[in-house]
């Protein structure tokens, strides 16, 4: 092997090789195949297009662009590949969709989650909405609370003033 480089955003490895017997050079491309096992037991290759099509239905009528959907599908694939498994259950793909979709659009998230988690009643929706509200209020509290590791300007000015008095 003469050279090895990543290709297709890290999804493949391109290798430059040389034949040992004749000296001719050639290129090979190696890809890791990621398979998804459906509930029926059938296994098929992971498809970003299927992720996008499924999420697009939940995003219908929402301000979500095709670029947003492509980025979401990339995030889902990265998360699934990060498990290190060559074959993953379809349920794990669904779970991997939920987080990025919630960040993208909460209404689309509720639509997708209602189908994925088989919401049966209004209470299921209410519970999920309550969870979203709780997480949003916790996030807002975290972003407005002072960082305990940093000192405020007031504390710094007070400390320097007391140092002047002590001197």
PDB file of C-alpha atoms in Angstrom:
ATOM      1  CA  UNK A   1       0.000   0.000   0.000  1.00  0.00           C
ATOM      2  CA  UNK A   2       1.379   3.354  -1.029  1.00  0.00           C
ATOM      3  CA  UNK A   3      -1.196   5.779   0.350  1.00  0.00           C
ATOM      4  CA  UNK A   4      -4.370   5.718   2.441  1.00  0.00           C
ATOM      5  CA  UNK A   5      -6.916   8.558   2.757  1.00  0.00           C
ATOM      6  CA  UNK A   6     -10.439   8.990   4.002  1.00  0.00           C
ATOM      7  CA  UNK A   7     -13.147   9.750   1.450  1.00  0.00           C
ATOM      8  CA  UNK A   8     -16.883  10.501   1.465  1.00  0.00           C
ATOM      9  CA  UNK A   9     -16.707  12.451   4.725  1.00  0.00           C
ATOM     10  CA  UNK A  10     -14.963   9.586   6.505  1.00  0.00           C
ATOM     11  CA  UNK A  11     -17.417   6.895   5.380  1.00  0.00           C
ATOM     12  CA  UNK A  12     -14.830   5.265   3.111  1.00  0.00           C
ATOM     13  CA  UNK A  13     -11.082   4.744   2.889  1.00  0.00           C
ATOM     14  CA  UNK A  14      -9.317   5.236  -0.426  1.00  0.00           C
ATOM     15  CA  UNK A  15      -6.077   3.274  -0.750  1.00  0.00           C
ATOM     16  CA  UNK A  16      -3.423   3.536  -3.460  1.00  0.00           C
ATOM     17  CA  UNK A  17      -1.766   0.163  -3.990  1.00  0.00           C
ATOM     18  CA  UNK A  18       0.864  -1.451  -6.182  1.00  0.00           C
ATOM     19  CA  UNK A  19       0.764  -4.978  -7.579  1.00  0.00           C
ATOM     20  CA  UNK A  20       3.646  -7.033  -6.168  1.00  0.00           C
ATOM     21  CA  UNK A  21       4.152  -9.066  -9.339  1.00  0.00           C
ATOM     22  CA  UNK A  22       3.804  -6.534 -12.177  1.00  0.00           C
ATOM     23  CA  UNK A  23       4.315  -3.193 -10.429  1.00  0.00           C
ATOM     24  CA  UNK A  24       1.102  -1.601 -11.745  1.00  0.00           C
ATOM     25  CA  UNK A  25      -0.652   0.832  -9.447  1.00  0.00           C
ATOM     26  CA  UNK A  26      -4.358   0.841  -8.682  1.00  0.00           C
ATOM     27  CA  UNK A  27      -6.834   2.383  -6.253  1.00  0.00           C
ATOM     28  CA  UNK A  28      -9.254   0.590  -3.970  1.00  0.00           C
ATOM     29  CA  UNK A  29     -12.116   2.023  -1.947  1.00  0.00           C
ATOM     30  CA  UNK A  30     -13.177   0.379   1.283  1.00  0.00           C
ATOM     31  CA  UNK A  31     -16.453   1.148   2.973  1.00  0.00           C
ATOM     32  CA  UNK A  32     -17.995  -0.127   6.171  1.00  0.00           C
ATOM     33  CA  UNK A  33     -21.467  -1.409   5.459  1.00  0.00           C
ATOM     34  CA  UNK A  34     -24.017  -0.466   8.087  1.00  0.00           C
ATOM     35  CA  UNK A  35     -27.076  -2.702   8.156  1.00  0.00           C
ATOM     36  CA  UNK A  36     -30.411  -2.085   9.818  1.00  0.00           C
ATOM     37  CA  UNK A  37     -32.449  -5.019  11.099  1.00  0.00           C
ATOM     38  CA  UNK A  38     -36.171  -4.412  10.816  1.00  0.00           C
ATOM     39  CA  UNK A  39     -38.753  -5.826  13.240  1.00  0.00           C
ATOM     40  CA  UNK A  40     -39.553  -8.555  10.725  1.00  0.00           C
ATOM     41  CA  UNK A  41     -35.951  -9.748  10.915  1.00  0.00           C
ATOM     42  CA  UNK A  42     -35.082  -8.547   7.420  1.00  0.00           C
ATOM     43  CA  UNK A  43     -31.745  -6.758   7.189  1.00  0.00           C
ATOM     44  CA  UNK A  44     -31.085  -3.904   4.752  1.00  0.00           C
ATOM     45  CA  UNK A  45     -28.352  -1.293   4.276  1.00  0.00           C
ATOM     46  CA  UNK A  46     -28.707   1.956   6.228  1.00  0.00           C
ATOM     47  CA  UNK A  47     -30.192   4.678   4.040  1.00  0.00           C
ATOM     48  CA  UNK A  48     -30.036   8.392   4.761  1.00  0.00           C
ATOM     49  CA  UNK A  49     -32.771   8.818   2.159  1.00  0.00           C
ATOM     50  CA  UNK A  50     -35.128   6.664   4.244  1.00  0.00           C
ATOM     51  CA  UNK A  51     -34.349   8.747   7.327  1.00  0.00           C
ATOM     52  CA  UNK A  52     -35.024  11.951   5.392  1.00  0.00           C
ATOM     53  CA  UNK A  53     -38.285  10.627   3.908  1.00  0.00           C
ATOM     54  CA  UNK A  54     -39.561   9.518   7.297  1.00  0.00           C
ATOM     55  CA  UNK A  55     -38.679  12.790   8.980  1.00  0.00           C
ATOM     56  CA  UNK A  56     -39.958  14.870   6.039  1.00  0.00           C
ATOM     57  CA  UNK A  57     -43.476  13.586   6.742  1.00  0.00           C
ATOM     58  CA  UNK A  58     -43.234  14.844  10.327  1.00  0.00           C
ATOM     59  CA  UNK A  59     -41.863  18.190   9.099  1.00  0.00           C
ATOM     60  CA  UNK A  60     -44.643  18.782   6.572  1.00  0.00           C
ATOM     61  CA  UNK A  61     -45.799  22.398   6.815  1.00  0.00           C
ATOM     62  CA  UNK A  62     -42.959  23.304   9.181  1.00  0.00           C
ATOM     63  CA  UNK A  63     -40.080  25.722   8.443  1.00  0.00           C
ATOM     64  CA  UNK A  64     -37.530  22.946   7.863  1.00  0.00           C
ATOM     65  CA  UNK A  65     -35.326  23.028   4.755  1.00  0.00           C
ATOM     66  CA  UNK A  66     -33.911  20.139   2.737  1.00  0.00           C
ATOM     67  CA  UNK A  67     -30.460  21.115   4.032  1.00  0.00           C
ATOM     68  CA  UNK A  68     -31.751  20.791   7.607  1.00  0.00           C
ATOM     69  CA  UNK A  69     -33.055  17.312   6.806  1.00  0.00           C
ATOM     70  CA  UNK A  70     -29.775  16.285   5.163  1.00  0.00           C
ATOM     71  CA  UNK A  71     -27.830  17.473   8.207  1.00  0.00           C
ATOM     72  CA  UNK A  72     -30.208  15.605  10.508  1.00  0.00           C
ATOM     73  CA  UNK A  73     -29.736  12.407   8.487  1.00  0.00           C
ATOM     74  CA  UNK A  74     -25.952  12.849   8.710  1.00  0.00           C
ATOM     75  CA  UNK A  75     -26.171  13.300  12.495  1.00  0.00           C
ATOM     76  CA  UNK A  76     -28.326  10.171  12.768  1.00  0.00           C
ATOM     77  CA  UNK A  77     -25.900   8.124  10.675  1.00  0.00           C
ATOM     78  CA  UNK A  78     -22.938   9.398  12.696  1.00  0.00           C
ATOM     79  CA  UNK A  79     -24.690   8.470  15.952  1.00  0.00           C
ATOM     80  CA  UNK A  80     -25.571   4.989  14.700  1.00  0.00           C
ATOM     81  CA  UNK A  81     -22.056   4.382  13.328  1.00  0.00           C
ATOM     82  CA  UNK A  82     -20.572   5.587  16.625  1.00  0.00           C
ATOM     83  CA  UNK A  83     -22.040   2.512  18.318  1.00  0.00           C
ATOM     84  CA  UNK A  84     -19.425   0.506  16.423  1.00  0.00           C
ATOM     85  CA  UNK A  85     -21.923  -2.183  15.455  1.00  0.00           C
ATOM     86  CA  UNK A  86     -22.115  -3.356  11.856  1.00  0.00           C
ATOM     87  CA  UNK A  87     -25.799  -4.173  12.258  1.00  0.00           C
ATOM     88  CA  UNK A  88     -28.268  -2.184  14.360  1.00  0.00           C
ATOM     89  CA  UNK A  89     -31.952  -2.686  15.109  1.00  0.00           C
ATOM     90  CA  UNK A  90     -34.360  -0.270  13.413  1.00  0.00           C
ATOM     91  CA  UNK A  91     -35.443   0.899  16.870  1.00  0.00           C
ATOM     92  CA  UNK A  92     -31.984   2.324  17.518  1.00  0.00           C
ATOM     93  CA  UNK A  93     -32.223   4.353  14.327  1.00  0.00           C
ATOM     94  CA  UNK A  94     -35.557   5.733  15.528  1.00  0.00           C
ATOM     95  CA  UNK A  95     -34.055   6.684  18.890  1.00  0.00           C
ATOM     96  CA  UNK A  96     -31.127   8.339  17.094  1.00  0.00           C
ATOM     97  CA  UNK A  97     -33.618  10.446  15.096  1.00  0.00           C
ATOM     98  CA  UNK A  98     -35.513  11.761  18.128  1.00  0.00           C
ATOM     99  CA  UNK A  99     -32.745  13.917  19.649  1.00  0.00           C
ATOM    100  CA  UNK A 100     -31.680  15.825  16.530  1.00  0.00           C
ATOM    101  CA  UNK A 101     -35.315  16.214  15.454  1.00  0.00           C
ATOM    102  CA  UNK A 102     -36.256  17.709  18.832  1.00  0.00           C
ATOM    103  CA  UNK A 103     -33.421  20.223  18.404  1.00  0.00           C
ATOM    104  CA  UNK A 104     -34.582  21.011  14.859  1.00  0.00           C
ATOM    105  CA  UNK A 105     -38.333  21.460  15.381  1.00  0.00           C
ATOM    106  CA  UNK A 106     -40.393  20.521  18.439  1.00  0.00           C
ATOM    107  CA  UNK A 107     -43.675  20.178  16.530  1.00  0.00           C
ATOM    108  CA  UNK A 108     -42.074  17.798  14.022  1.00  0.00           C
ATOM    109  CA  UNK A 109     -40.535  15.949  16.968  1.00  0.00           C
ATOM    110  CA  UNK A 110     -43.976  15.480  18.557  1.00  0.00           C
ATOM    111  CA  UNK A 111     -45.405  14.239  15.263  1.00  0.00           C
ATOM    112  CA  UNK A 112     -42.568  11.750  14.761  1.00  0.00           C
ATOM    113  CA  UNK A 113     -42.550  10.628  18.398  1.00  0.00           C
ATOM    114  CA  UNK A 114     -46.312  10.088  18.369  1.00  0.00           C
ATOM    115  CA  UNK A 115     -45.967   7.569  15.561  1.00  0.00           C
ATOM    116  CA  UNK A 116     -42.647   6.068  16.657  1.00  0.00           C
ATOM    117  CA  UNK A 117     -43.734   5.612  20.279  1.00  0.00           C
ATOM    118  CA  UNK A 118     -47.333   4.707  19.328  1.00  0.00           C
ATOM    119  CA  UNK A 119     -49.143   7.419  21.278  1.00  0.00           C
ATOM    120  CA  UNK A 120     -52.641   6.106  22.020  1.00  0.00           C
ATOM    121  CA  UNK A 121     -54.230   8.975  23.858  1.00  0.00           C
ATOM    122  CA  UNK A 122     -54.224  12.673  24.539  1.00  0.00           C
ATOM    123  CA  UNK A 123     -52.431  11.930  27.810  1.00  0.00           C
ATOM    124  CA  UNK A 124     -49.461  10.569  25.854  1.00  0.00           C
ATOM    125  CA  UNK A 125     -49.168  13.892  24.005  1.00  0.00           C
ATOM    126  CA  UNK A 126     -49.646  15.870  27.223  1.00  0.00           C
ATOM    127  CA  UNK A 127     -46.916  13.897  28.980  1.00  0.00           C
ATOM    128  CA  UNK A 128     -44.481  14.451  26.114  1.00  0.00           C
ATOM    129  CA  UNK A 129     -45.306  18.171  25.951  1.00  0.00           C
ATOM    130  CA  UNK A 130     -44.813  18.447  29.737  1.00  0.00           C
ATOM    131  CA  UNK A 131     -41.417  16.780  29.348  1.00  0.00           C
ATOM    132  CA  UNK A 132     -40.443  19.219  26.571  1.00  0.00           C
ATOM    133  CA  UNK A 133     -41.526  22.172  28.732  1.00  0.00           C
ATOM    134  CA  UNK A 134     -39.573  20.886  31.721  1.00  0.00           C
ATOM    135  CA  UNK A 135     -36.437  20.407  29.630  1.00  0.00           C
ATOM    136  CA  UNK A 136     -36.865  23.874  28.091  1.00  0.00           C
ATOM    137  CA  UNK A 137     -37.240  25.525  31.491  1.00  0.00           C
ATOM    138  CA  UNK A 138     -34.206  23.643  32.837  1.00  0.00           C
ATOM    139  CA  UNK A 139     -32.177  24.747  29.818  1.00  0.00           C
ATOM    140  CA  UNK A 140     -33.306  28.344  30.330  1.00  0.00           C
ATOM    141  CA  UNK A 141     -32.378  28.168  34.025  1.00  0.00           C
ATOM    142  CA  UNK A 142     -28.946  26.738  33.200  1.00  0.00           C
ATOM    143  CA  UNK A 143     -28.238  29.485  30.664  1.00  0.00           C
ATOM    144  CA  UNK A 144     -29.251  32.312  33.051  1.00  0.00           C
ATOM    145  CA  UNK A 145     -27.606  31.009  36.216  1.00  0.00           C
ATOM    146  CA  UNK A 146     -24.109  32.336  36.909  1.00  0.00           C
ATOM    147  CA  UNK A 147     -21.161  30.092  36.237  1.00  0.00           C
ATOM    148  CA  UNK A 148     -19.737  29.046  39.638  1.00  0.00           C
ATOM    149  CA  UNK A 149     -16.226  28.833  38.187  1.00  0.00           C
ATOM    150  CA  UNK A 150     -16.178  32.430  36.980  1.00  0.00           C
ATOM    151  CA  UNK A 151     -16.020  35.523  39.142  1.00  0.00           C
ATOM    152  CA  UNK A 152     -18.327  38.422  38.528  1.00  0.00           C
ATOM    153  CA  UNK A 153     -17.043  41.894  37.717  1.00  0.00           C
ATOM    154  CA  UNK A 154     -18.479  43.108  41.022  1.00  0.00           C
ATOM    155  CA  UNK A 155     -16.599  40.476  43.035  1.00  0.00           C
ATOM    156  CA  UNK A 156     -13.366  41.261  41.188  1.00  0.00           C
ATOM    157  CA  UNK A 157     -13.763  45.011  41.790  1.00  0.00           C
ATOM    158  CA  UNK A 158     -14.617  44.395  45.460  1.00  0.00           C
ATOM    159  CA  UNK A 159     -11.542  42.167  45.912  1.00  0.00           C
ATOM    160  CA  UNK A 160      -9.205  44.707  44.331  1.00  0.00           C
ATOM    161  CA  UNK A 161     -10.716  47.532  46.445  1.00  0.00           C
ATOM    162  CA  UNK A 162     -10.175  45.590  49.663  1.00  0.00           C
ATOM    163  CA  UNK A 163      -6.619  44.847  48.583  1.00  0.00           C
ATOM    164  CA  UNK A 164      -6.039  48.598  48.229  1.00  0.00           C
ATOM    165  CA  UNK A 165      -7.418  49.212  51.722  1.00  0.00           C
ATOM    166  CA  UNK A 166      -5.207  46.519  53.241  1.00  0.00           C
ATOM    167  CA  UNK A 167      -2.059  47.987  51.695  1.00  0.00           C
TER     168      UNK A 167
END
